[in-house]
């Protein structure tokens, strides 16, 4: 019998191709319209460097915070006898589905100068968070943390617990076992979660502009700069967009093993 | 070690009493689901007791009534798990050193002692190998060294040879025996393999459905199994009969062996003779299959039997499923002994 490649049904083929076009064509347009010749000059502009540095810096700090706080939370969700575990997990996933602007408003109401915590904080220490780089980090952490927690929790659930049990019988306390067995076993999951968090933090717009504002050099990250430049200097906006696209591609390459590999 | 282990989990409950002296190797045998793994986890502290009391070397490790529970990391228990479970990100020597490091020994000293431990199992030259670079037998030896190097009071082995191929198994079993003979503490060996249990253990405890159904030295247990599972392990068919003075009644068939009361009759399949119209009693052939160098014939009775006959004999008799034949058992080839506890009967020839 001759092996023939059967054509997929048109009802599925047509929308499928359309979907792919929808995903790819805008990026193609970005590349087509990029002011390639002016690019070196545009990227050398101080404002661009400033925004890029701020973006990379805050996203890196936010990712660090995500790992520092998210790994323990993931461990609690996956390993500890947590009361109301389902509720906790639902709460963790809220920022995933919440419009970031709402997150920004919520952060403002908590930590703003007249916020629930912000007002006593200012009264006691004189510190105000909104419209500072710290606020950018907080906003980014808020939206990126769920990615890390879910990735690491999944890795923890997938890890063979018998390794931890053997380590315990060998005399390892829970903390020692966590450091020497659990963490190395789930390291790929932590790395994937960190990359995802970084990508999410880097692209953060809504929560940042709401909670941290858009002050060049202080809180104006790349996405904000792009949005504002589109009004005044579209070429600069495109150049900045290209930079973010490049970073995204790098992130995708970092995740390649995990997501695009054929299982 | 004195272990009164009572554990309730879902629909399963374990209630066993296990005693073992230092230097003794106690094997827990039994079918899947008998509670071997539960018992092992309770000994290691990975599963707290629901009731009972566990003491090793005079130290109480678990006593729910008294509110005592020593967590695994504070017990002197060495576990050699099934599939070795060497930590995949550490080298062989680092795996062996793990327990020493976890107990606070400084790195150089821990590594030196770990290397000595590896040398003890003949693997000093594989010290820097990752677990995935080791063969199954090597990995199992490293796991043994890892457990022994911490000088546990209780060594627990979970199916240590199950994952190995036949040839490796032979080697590792021999080595393991030598190491267990040198080991000063209590060893509890969980296995479903009769040969492992008979070769390695000083004493057997047969578990079924969470209870100890028989206990004794390997020779005793093998000679007079109280349980179909053990009988099958040692290659015997177990029948239940009634002693009627000078002879034994096996489901209507009289065997010329004196006995009284409820008895167990252990029959070696090789001692069962088959013929078309010879002496003995009528049975029906249920199945014929190759078994080693002979042919195993399953027979529907009563009594249900298994006969191992030479292949030539099968051809001679033209044995086939459903055929009526005569089976005979020589009285000198069976063991008849008292049943210790009346137990519900399971099908004999599975």
Coordinates of C-alpha atoms in Angstrom, one line a residue:
Chain A
X1 CA 0.0 0.0 0.0
X2 CA 1.3 3.4 -0.9
X3 CA 1.8 5.8 2.0
X4 CA 0.1 9.1 1.2
X5 CA 0.0 12.2 3.2
X6 CA -3.6 12.9 3.9
X7 CA -4.7 16.5 3.6
X8 CA -6.0 18.0 6.8
X9 CA -9.7 19.1 6.5
X10 CA -10.0 22.7 5.2
X11 CA -12.3 23.6 8.2
X12 CA -9.3 23.1 10.5
X13 CA -6.5 24.1 8.0
X14 CA -7.9 27.6 7.2
X15 CA -8.3 28.9 10.7
X16 CA -5.1 27.3 11.8
X17 CA -3.1 29.1 9.1
X18 CA -5.0 32.3 9.9
X19 CA -4.0 31.9 13.5
X20 CA -0.4 31.5 12.6
X21 CA -0.5 34.5 10.4
X22 CA -2.0 36.5 13.2
X23 CA 0.9 35.6 15.4
X24 CA 3.7 36.0 12.9
X25 CA 2.6 38.9 10.5
X26 CA 2.8 41.7 13.1
X27 CA 6.3 40.7 14.0
X28 CA 7.1 40.6 10.3
X29 CA 5.8 44.1 9.9
X30 CA 7.9 45.3 12.8
X31 CA 11.0 43.9 11.0
X32 CA 9.9 45.3 7.6
X33 CA 9.4 48.8 8.9
X34 CA 12.4 48.9 11.1
X35 CA 14.7 51.9 10.4
X36 CA 17.7 49.6 10.0
X37 CA 20.1 52.4 8.9
X38 CA 19.1 54.7 11.7
X39 CA 19.2 52.0 14.3
X40 CA 22.7 52.4 15.6
X41 CA 22.1 56.1 16.2
X42 CA 18.7 55.5 17.8
X43 CA 20.0 52.9 20.1
X44 CA 22.9 55.1 21.2
X45 CA 20.5 57.8 22.4
X46 CA 20.9 58.3 26.1
X47 CA 17.1 57.9 26.8
X48 CA 17.1 54.5 25.1
X49 CA 20.1 53.3 27.1
X50 CA 18.5 54.6 30.2
X51 CA 15.2 52.8 29.6
X52 CA 16.9 49.6 28.7
X53 CA 19.2 49.7 31.7
X54 CA 16.2 50.4 34.0
X55 CA 14.2 47.6 32.4
X56 CA 16.9 45.0 32.6
X57 CA 17.8 46.1 36.1
X58 CA 14.3 46.1 37.6
X59 CA 13.4 42.9 35.7
X60 CA 16.5 41.2 37.1
X61 CA 15.8 42.3 40.6
X62 CA 12.1 41.3 40.3
X63 CA 13.2 37.9 39.0
X64 CA 15.5 37.5 41.9
X65 CA 12.7 38.4 44.3
X66 CA 10.4 35.9 42.5
X67 CA 13.0 33.1 43.0
X68 CA 13.7 34.1 46.6
X69 CA 10.0 34.2 47.6
X70 CA 8.4 32.0 45.0
X71 CA 10.5 28.8 45.5
X72 CA 9.6 28.6 49.2
X73 CA 5.9 29.3 48.4
X74 CA 6.0 26.6 45.7
X75 CA 7.6 24.2 48.3
X76 CA 4.8 25.0 50.8
X77 CA 2.2 24.3 48.1
X78 CA 3.8 21.1 46.9
X79 CA 5.2 19.6 50.1
X80 CA 3.8 21.0 53.3
X81 CA 0.5 20.1 54.9
X82 CA -0.9 23.5 54.1
X83 CA -4.4 24.2 55.3
X84 CA -6.6 25.5 52.5
X85 CA -4.0 24.6 49.9
X86 CA -6.5 24.9 47.0
X87 CA -7.4 28.5 48.1
X88 CA -3.8 29.4 48.4
X89 CA -3.1 28.1 44.9
X90 CA -6.1 30.0 43.5
X91 CA -4.8 33.2 45.2
X92 CA -1.4 32.7 43.6
X93 CA -2.9 32.4 40.2
X94 CA -5.0 35.6 40.5
X95 CA -2.3 37.9 39.1
X96 CA -2.2 35.7 36.0
X97 CA -5.7 36.5 35.0
X98 CA -6.0 39.9 36.6
X99 CA -5.6 42.9 34.2
X100 CA -2.3 44.3 35.2
X101 CA -3.8 47.8 35.5
X102 CA -6.0 46.5 38.3
X103 CA -2.9 45.0 39.9
X104 CA -1.3 48.5 39.7
X105 CA -4.4 50.1 41.3
X106 CA -4.4 47.5 44.0
X107 CA -0.7 48.0 44.8
X108 CA -1.4 51.7 45.0
X109 CA -4.2 51.2 47.4
X110 CA -1.9 49.1 49.6
X111 CA 1.4 50.9 49.3
X112 CA 0.4 54.3 48.0
X113 CA 1.0 57.4 50.2
X114 CA -2.6 57.0 51.4
X115 CA -2.6 53.2 51.2
X116 CA -3.4 50.7 53.8
X117 CA 0.3 50.0 54.5
X118 CA 1.7 53.0 52.7
X119 CA 0.4 55.6 55.0
X120 CA 1.7 54.1 58.3
X121 CA 5.0 53.3 56.5
X122 CA 5.5 56.9 55.5
X123 CA 4.5 58.1 59.0
X124 CA 7.0 55.8 60.6
X125 CA 9.9 55.8 58.3
X126 CA 9.3 58.6 55.8
X127 CA 9.6 56.1 53.0
X128 CA 7.2 56.3 50.0
X129 CA 7.2 53.6 47.4
X130 CA 5.1 54.8 44.5
X131 CA 6.9 56.4 41.5
X132 CA 10.3 54.9 42.5
X133 CA 12.3 52.2 40.9
X134 CA 11.4 50.1 43.9
X135 CA 7.7 50.4 42.9
X136 CA 8.6 49.2 39.4
X137 CA 10.3 46.1 40.9
X138 CA 7.2 45.5 43.1
X139 CA 4.8 45.8 40.2
X140 CA 6.9 43.5 38.1
X141 CA 7.2 41.0 40.9
X142 CA 3.4 41.1 41.4
X143 CA 2.7 40.0 37.9
X144 CA 5.7 37.7 37.4
X145 CA 5.6 35.7 40.7
X146 CA 2.8 33.3 39.7
X147 CA 4.8 32.1 36.7
X148 CA 7.7 31.1 38.9
X149 CA 5.5 29.6 41.7
X150 CA 3.5 27.4 39.2
X151 CA 6.6 26.3 37.3
X152 CA 8.5 25.3 40.5
X153 CA 5.5 23.7 42.0
X154 CA 5.0 21.6 38.9
X155 CA 8.7 20.6 39.1
X156 CA 8.4 19.7 42.8
X157 CA 5.3 17.5 42.1
X158 CA 7.2 15.8 39.3
X159 CA 10.3 15.2 41.3
X160 CA 10.6 11.7 42.9
X161 CA 10.1 12.2 46.6
X162 CA 11.9 9.0 47.4
X163 CA 15.2 10.8 46.9
X164 CA 14.2 13.2 49.7
X165 CA 13.2 10.2 51.9
X166 CA 16.5 8.5 51.4
X167 CA 18.3 11.7 52.2
X168 CA 16.3 12.0 55.4
X169 CA 17.2 8.4 56.5
X170 CA 20.8 9.4 55.9
X171 CA 20.5 12.1 58.5
X172 CA 19.5 15.1 56.5
X173 CA 17.2 17.6 58.2
X174 CA 14.4 19.0 56.0
X175 CA 16.3 22.2 55.4
X176 CA 19.5 20.3 54.6
X177 CA 17.5 17.9 52.3
X178 CA 15.9 20.9 50.6
X179 CA 19.2 22.5 49.8
X180 CA 21.1 19.4 48.8
X181 CA 18.5 17.2 47.2
X182 CA 15.2 19.0 46.4
X183 CA 16.7 22.2 44.9
X184 CA 19.2 20.4 42.6
X185 CA 16.4 18.1 41.4
X186 CA 14.1 20.9 40.5
X187 CA 16.8 23.3 39.3
X188 CA 15.5 23.0 35.7
X189 CA 12.0 24.0 36.8
X190 CA 13.4 26.9 38.8
X191 CA 15.4 28.1 35.8
X192 CA 12.4 27.8 33.5
X193 CA 10.2 29.7 36.0
X194 CA 12.9 32.4 36.4
X195 CA 13.1 32.9 32.6
X196 CA 9.3 33.1 32.3
X197 CA 9.2 35.6 35.2
X198 CA 12.0 37.7 33.7
X199 CA 10.1 37.8 30.4
X200 CA 6.9 38.8 32.1
X201 CA 8.6 41.4 34.2
X202 CA 10.4 42.9 31.2
X203 CA 7.2 43.3 29.3
X204 CA 5.2 44.7 32.3
X205 CA 3.2 47.8 31.4
X206 CA -0.1 48.2 33.1
X207 CA 0.8 47.7 36.7
X208 CA 4.0 49.6 36.4
X209 CA 2.5 52.8 34.8
X210 CA -0.3 52.7 37.4
X211 CA 1.8 52.1 40.5
X212 CA 5.2 53.6 39.5
X213 CA 4.3 56.1 36.9
X214 CA 6.5 57.0 33.9
X215 CA 9.5 59.1 35.0
X216 CA 12.4 58.8 32.5
X217 CA 15.4 57.4 34.2
X218 CA 13.5 56.4 37.4
X219 CA 10.4 54.4 36.5
X220 CA 10.1 54.6 32.7
X221 CA 10.9 51.1 31.6
X222 CA 11.2 50.0 27.9
X223 CA 7.5 49.2 27.4
X224 CA 6.5 52.6 28.8
X225 CA 9.2 54.3 26.7
X226 CA 8.0 52.6 23.6
X227 CA 4.4 53.6 24.2
X228 CA 5.3 57.2 24.8
X229 CA 7.8 57.4 21.9
X230 CA 5.2 56.2 19.5
X231 CA 3.6 59.6 19.9
X232 CA 6.7 61.7 19.5
X233 CA 9.3 59.6 17.7
X234 CA 7.9 56.5 16.0
X235 CA 11.3 55.4 14.7
X236 CA 12.7 55.3 18.2
X237 CA 9.6 53.3 19.3
X238 CA 10.3 50.7 16.6
X239 CA 14.0 50.5 17.5
X240 CA 13.1 49.9 21.2
X241 CA 10.5 47.3 20.1
X242 CA 13.2 45.5 18.2
X243 CA 15.4 45.4 21.3
X244 CA 12.5 43.9 23.3
X245 CA 11.8 41.4 20.5
X246 CA 15.4 40.4 20.5
X247 CA 15.3 39.8 24.3
X248 CA 12.1 37.8 23.9
X249 CA 13.7 35.6 21.2
X250 CA 16.6 35.0 23.6
X251 CA 14.1 34.0 26.3
X252 CA 12.4 31.6 23.9
X253 CA 15.8 30.1 23.1
X254 CA 16.4 29.6 26.8
X255 CA 13.1 27.8 27.1
X256 CA 13.5 25.8 23.8
X257 CA 14.4 22.6 25.5
X258 CA 11.3 22.7 27.6
X259 CA 8.6 24.0 25.4
X260 CA 9.4 23.4 21.8
X261 CA 11.0 20.0 22.1
X262 CA 9.1 17.1 20.7
X263 CA 8.0 14.9 23.6
Chain B
X1 CA 15.1 -4.6 67.7
X2 CA 11.6 -5.0 69.0
X3 CA 9.0 -3.7 66.5
X4 CA 5.3 -3.8 67.2
X5 CA 4.1 -2.1 64.0
X6 CA 0.5 -1.0 63.7
X7 CA -0.4 1.2 60.8
X8 CA -3.8 2.1 59.4
X9 CA -3.9 3.5 55.9
X10 CA -7.1 3.8 53.9
X11 CA -8.5 0.3 53.7
X12 CA -5.2 -1.4 54.7
X13 CA -4.0 -2.1 58.1
X14 CA -0.7 -3.6 59.2
X15 CA -0.2 -5.3 62.5
X16 CA 3.0 -7.2 62.9
X17 CA 5.5 -7.9 65.6
X18 CA 9.1 -8.3 64.5
X19 CA 12.0 -9.2 66.7
X20 CA 15.6 -9.3 65.6
X21 CA 18.9 -9.4 67.5
X22 CA 21.9 -7.4 66.5
X23 CA 23.8 -9.2 63.7
X24 CA 20.6 -11.0 62.7
X25 CA 19.1 -10.8 59.2
X26 CA 15.3 -10.9 59.2
X27 CA 13.6 -11.2 55.8
X28 CA 10.1 -10.0 55.3
X29 CA 8.6 -11.9 52.4
X30 CA 5.1 -11.9 51.1
X31 CA 3.0 -11.1 48.0
X32 CA 2.4 -7.6 46.7
X33 CA 0.2 -5.6 49.0
X34 CA 1.1 -7.8 52.0
X35 CA 2.4 -4.7 53.9
X36 CA 6.2 -5.2 53.4
X37 CA 6.8 -1.7 52.2
X38 CA 4.6 -0.2 54.9
X39 CA 6.5 -2.1 57.5
X40 CA 9.8 -0.9 56.0
X41 CA 8.7 2.7 55.9
X42 CA 7.5 2.5 59.5
X43 CA 11.0 1.2 60.5
X44 CA 12.8 4.0 58.7
X45 CA 10.5 6.7 60.2
X46 CA 9.0 7.6 56.8
X47 CA 5.6 6.6 58.1
X48 CA 4.5 7.1 61.7
X49 CA 2.9 4.3 63.6
X50 CA -0.8 4.4 64.3
X51 CA -0.3 2.1 67.3
X52 CA 2.4 -0.2 68.7
X53 CA 6.0 0.6 69.6
X54 CA 9.3 0.5 67.8
X55 CA 12.6 0.2 69.7
X56 CA 16.0 -0.3 68.2
X57 CA 19.1 -0.9 70.4
X58 CA 17.2 0.2 73.5
X59 CA 16.1 3.5 72.0
X60 CA 12.4 4.0 71.5
X61 CA 11.9 5.4 68.0
X62 CA 8.2 5.5 67.7
X63 CA 5.5 5.1 70.4
X64 CA 2.3 6.9 69.6
X65 CA 0.8 6.1 73.0
X66 CA 3.7 7.8 74.7
X67 CA 3.8 10.6 72.1
X68 CA 7.3 9.6 71.0
X69 CA 8.3 9.9 67.3
X70 CA 11.9 10.1 66.2
X71 CA 12.1 11.5 62.7
X72 CA 14.1 9.6 60.1
X73 CA 17.1 12.0 60.2
X74 CA 17.6 11.3 63.9
X75 CA 17.3 7.6 63.6
X76 CA 20.3 5.4 63.1
X77 CA 18.6 3.6 60.3
X78 CA 20.3 2.9 57.0
X79 CA 18.0 2.4 54.0
X80 CA 18.9 0.7 50.8
X81 CA 16.0 1.5 48.6
X82 CA 14.7 -0.3 45.6
X83 CA 16.3 1.0 42.4
X84 CA 19.2 2.3 44.6
X85 CA 18.0 5.9 44.4
X86 CA 21.5 7.4 44.2
X87 CA 21.2 11.1 44.1
X88 CA 21.6 11.8 40.4
X89 CA 23.5 15.1 40.7
X90 CA 26.2 13.7 43.0
X91 CA 29.1 11.3 42.2
X92 CA 29.3 7.9 43.7
X93 CA 31.7 9.0 46.4
X94 CA 29.6 12.1 47.2
X95 CA 26.5 9.9 47.5
X96 CA 28.3 7.7 50.0
X97 CA 29.5 10.8 51.8
X98 CA 26.1 12.3 51.9
X99 CA 25.0 10.8 55.2
X100 CA 28.3 11.7 56.9
X101 CA 28.1 15.3 55.7
X102 CA 24.4 15.5 56.7
X103 CA 25.5 14.4 60.2
X104 CA 28.0 17.3 60.3
X105 CA 31.3 15.6 59.4
X106 CA 33.7 17.9 57.6
X107 CA 34.1 17.4 53.9
X108 CA 37.7 16.0 53.7
X109 CA 37.0 13.4 56.4
X110 CA 33.6 12.5 55.0
X111 CA 35.0 12.0 51.5
X112 CA 37.9 9.9 52.9
X113 CA 35.5 7.6 54.8
X114 CA 33.2 7.5 51.8
X115 CA 36.1 6.4 49.7
X116 CA 36.9 3.7 52.2
X117 CA 33.3 2.6 52.1
X118 CA 33.3 2.4 48.3
X119 CA 36.5 0.4 48.5
X120 CA 34.6 -2.0 50.8
X121 CA 32.2 -2.8 48.0
X122 CA 34.9 -3.0 45.4
X123 CA 34.1 0.3 43.7
X124 CA 36.9 2.7 44.7
X125 CA 37.8 3.1 41.1
X126 CA 34.3 4.4 40.3
X127 CA 34.3 7.1 43.0
X128 CA 33.8 10.0 40.6
X129 CA 31.2 8.3 38.3
X130 CA 27.7 9.7 38.2
X131 CA 24.9 7.3 39.1
X132 CA 23.8 7.1 35.5
X133 CA 27.3 6.0 34.5
X134 CA 27.1 3.0 36.9
X135 CA 25.7 -0.4 36.0
X136 CA 22.7 -1.6 38.0
X137 CA 24.9 -3.8 40.2
X138 CA 27.4 -1.1 40.8
X139 CA 24.7 1.4 41.7
X140 CA 23.2 -1.1 44.2
X141 CA 26.6 -1.6 45.8
X142 CA 27.1 2.2 46.1
X143 CA 23.7 2.4 47.8
X144 CA 24.7 -0.3 50.2
X145 CA 28.0 1.5 51.0
X146 CA 26.0 4.7 51.5
X147 CA 23.8 3.1 54.1
X148 CA 26.6 1.2 55.8
X149 CA 29.0 4.1 56.1
X150 CA 26.8 5.9 58.6
X151 CA 27.1 2.8 60.9
X152 CA 23.4 2.4 61.4
X153 CA 21.9 0.3 64.2
X154 CA 19.2 -0.9 61.8
X155 CA 19.8 -1.6 58.1
X156 CA 16.7 -1.8 55.9
X157 CA 17.0 -3.3 52.5
X158 CA 14.0 -2.9 50.1
X159 CA 14.1 -5.5 47.3
X160 CA 17.8 -4.8 46.9
X161 CA 18.2 -7.2 44.0
X162 CA 14.9 -6.9 42.3
X163 CA 16.1 -4.4 39.6
X164 CA 19.1 -6.5 38.6
X165 CA 19.5 -9.0 35.8
X166 CA 20.0 -12.6 36.6
X167 CA 23.8 -12.7 36.3
X168 CA 24.4 -9.4 38.2
X169 CA 22.0 -10.6 40.8
X170 CA 24.0 -13.6 41.5
X171 CA 27.2 -11.5 42.1
X172 CA 25.5 -8.8 44.1
X173 CA 23.7 -11.4 46.2
X174 CA 26.9 -13.1 47.1
X175 CA 28.6 -9.8 48.0
X176 CA 25.5 -8.7 49.9
X177 CA 25.6 -11.8 52.0
X178 CA 29.3 -11.2 52.9
X179 CA 28.5 -7.6 53.9
X180 CA 25.5 -8.6 56.0
X181 CA 27.5 -11.2 57.8
X182 CA 30.0 -8.5 58.8
X183 CA 27.3 -6.0 59.8
X184 CA 26.9 -5.7 63.5
X185 CA 23.4 -4.2 63.6
X186 CA 20.0 -5.5 62.8
X187 CA 19.1 -6.1 59.2
X188 CA 15.6 -6.2 57.8
X189 CA 15.4 -7.4 54.2
X190 CA 12.2 -7.0 52.2
X191 CA 11.9 -9.2 49.3
X192 CA 9.5 -11.2 47.2
X193 CA 12.2 -13.5 45.9
X194 CA 12.5 -16.9 47.7
X195 CA 16.2 -17.4 46.8
X196 CA 17.1 -13.9 48.2
X197 CA 15.3 -14.6 51.4
X198 CA 16.7 -18.2 51.8
X199 CA 20.2 -17.2 51.0
X200 CA 20.5 -13.9 52.9
X201 CA 18.2 -14.3 55.9
X202 CA 18.7 -15.9 59.3
X203 CA 15.0 -15.8 59.9
X204 CA 11.9 -15.3 57.7
X205 CA 8.7 -13.5 58.5
X206 CA 6.0 -14.2 56.0
X207 CA 3.5 -11.4 55.6
X208 CA 0.1 -11.5 54.1
X209 CA -2.6 -8.9 54.2
X210 CA -0.8 -7.0 56.9
X211 CA -0.2 -9.9 59.3
X212 CA 2.7 -12.3 59.9
X213 CA 1.4 -15.7 58.8
X214 CA 4.6 -17.6 59.5
X215 CA 7.9 -17.0 61.1
X216 CA 11.0 -19.2 61.4
X217 CA 14.4 -20.0 60.0
X218 CA 14.5 -20.4 56.3
X219 CA 14.8 -24.2 56.4
X220 CA 11.7 -24.6 58.6
X221 CA 9.6 -22.2 56.6
X222 CA 10.7 -23.9 53.3
X223 CA 10.0 -27.4 54.7
X224 CA 6.6 -26.7 56.1
X225 CA 5.0 -23.6 54.5
X226 CA 1.8 -22.4 56.2
X227 CA 0.8 -20.3 53.3
X228 CA 0.2 -20.8 49.6
X229 CA 2.5 -17.9 48.9
X230 CA 5.4 -19.4 50.7
X231 CA 4.7 -22.8 49.2
X232 CA 4.8 -21.4 45.8
X233 CA 8.0 -19.5 46.6
X234 CA 9.8 -22.7 47.6
X235 CA 8.2 -24.6 44.7
X236 CA 5.7 -26.7 46.7
X237 CA 2.0 -27.1 46.3
X238 CA 0.1 -26.8 49.6
X239 CA -3.0 -28.8 50.3
X240 CA -5.3 -28.8 53.3
X241 CA -6.3 -32.1 54.6
X242 CA -7.9 -33.8 57.6
X243 CA -5.8 -36.4 59.6
X244 CA -7.8 -39.5 60.2
X245 CA -5.4 -41.5 62.4
X246 CA -3.5 -43.9 60.1
X247 CA -4.2 -41.9 56.9
X248 CA -4.8 -38.3 55.7
X249 CA -7.9 -37.3 53.9
X250 CA -7.2 -34.9 51.0
X251 CA -10.6 -33.9 49.7
X252 CA -11.8 -37.4 49.5
X253 CA -8.5 -38.9 48.4
X254 CA -6.8 -41.0 51.1
X255 CA -3.1 -40.6 51.6
X256 CA -1.3 -43.3 53.6
X257 CA 0.3 -40.8 56.0
X258 CA -0.7 -40.9 59.6
X259 CA -2.1 -37.6 61.0
X260 CA -4.8 -36.1 63.2
X261 CA -6.8 -32.9 62.9
X262 CA -6.5 -30.2 60.4
X263 CA -3.2 -30.6 58.6
X264 CA -1.2 -29.1 55.7
X265 CA 0.2 -31.3 53.1
X266 CA 3.2 -29.9 51.1
X267 CA 3.7 -31.7 47.8
X268 CA 6.6 -31.2 45.4
X269 CA 5.3 -31.0 41.8
X270 CA 8.1 -33.4 40.8
X271 CA 6.8 -36.0 43.2
X272 CA 3.4 -36.2 41.4
X273 CA 3.1 -39.1 38.9
X274 CA 0.6 -39.1 36.1
X275 CA -0.7 -42.1 34.2
X276 CA -3.7 -42.9 32.0
X277 CA -5.0 -45.8 34.1
X278 CA -2.5 -46.5 36.8
X279 CA -2.9 -46.1 40.6
X280 CA -4.0 -42.9 42.3
X281 CA -7.0 -40.7 41.8
X282 CA -8.8 -39.1 38.9
X283 CA -8.0 -35.5 37.9
X284 CA -8.6 -33.3 34.9
X285 CA -5.7 -31.6 33.0
X286 CA -6.3 -27.8 33.2
X287 CA -3.1 -26.6 31.5
X288 CA 0.2 -27.7 30.2
X289 CA 3.2 -25.3 30.1
X290 CA 7.0 -25.4 29.8
X291 CA 8.7 -25.1 33.2
X292 CA 12.4 -25.2 33.1
X293 CA 13.6 -28.5 31.7
X294 CA 10.3 -30.3 32.4
X295 CA 6.6 -29.6 31.7
X296 CA 4.3 -28.3 34.4
X297 CA 0.8 -29.8 34.3
X298 CA -1.9 -28.1 36.2
X299 CA -4.6 -30.5 37.4
X300 CA -8.1 -29.9 38.6
X301 CA -9.1 -32.3 41.4
X302 CA -10.1 -32.5 44.1
X303 CA -7.4 -32.2 45.2
X304 CA -6.1 -29.5 42.8
X305 CA -2.4 -30.3 42.0
X306 CA 0.5 -29.4 40.0
X307 CA 2.8 -32.0 38.4
X308 CA 6.2 -31.6 36.9
X309 CA 6.7 -34.3 34.3
X310 CA 9.4 -34.9 31.7
X311 CA 8.5 -33.7 28.2
X312 CA 8.7 -37.2 26.9
X313 CA 6.1 -38.3 29.4
X314 CA 3.7 -35.6 28.2
X315 CA 4.0 -36.9 24.6
X316 CA 3.7 -40.5 25.7
X317 CA 0.4 -39.7 27.6
X318 CA -0.7 -37.3 24.9
X319 CA -1.6 -34.8 27.7
X320 CA -4.0 -32.0 26.7
X321 CA -6.4 -29.7 28.4
X322 CA -9.6 -31.3 29.6
X323 CA -8.1 -34.8 29.6
X324 CA -8.9 -37.1 32.5
X325 CA -5.8 -38.8 33.9
X326 CA -4.8 -40.5 37.2
X327 CA -2.5 -38.8 39.6
X328 CA -0.5 -40.5 42.3
X329 CA 1.7 -39.1 45.1
X330 CA 4.1 -41.4 47.0
X331 CA 3.6 -41.0 50.8
X332 CA 7.3 -40.6 51.4
X333 CA 7.4 -37.5 49.0
X334 CA 5.0 -35.4 50.9
X335 CA 5.3 -33.4 54.2
X336 CA 2.2 -33.5 56.5
X337 CA 2.2 -31.1 59.4
X338 CA -0.3 -29.3 61.6
X339 CA -1.8 -26.0 60.3
X340 CA -0.8 -23.3 62.8
X341 CA -3.9 -21.2 62.3
X342 CA -6.9 -22.0 60.3
X343 CA -7.0 -19.6 57.4
X344 CA -9.3 -19.0 54.5
X345 CA -8.4 -21.1 51.6
X346 CA -7.2 -19.6 48.4
X347 CA -7.0 -21.3 45.1
X348 CA -3.9 -23.5 45.0
X349 CA -2.8 -23.7 41.5
X350 CA -3.0 -20.2 40.0

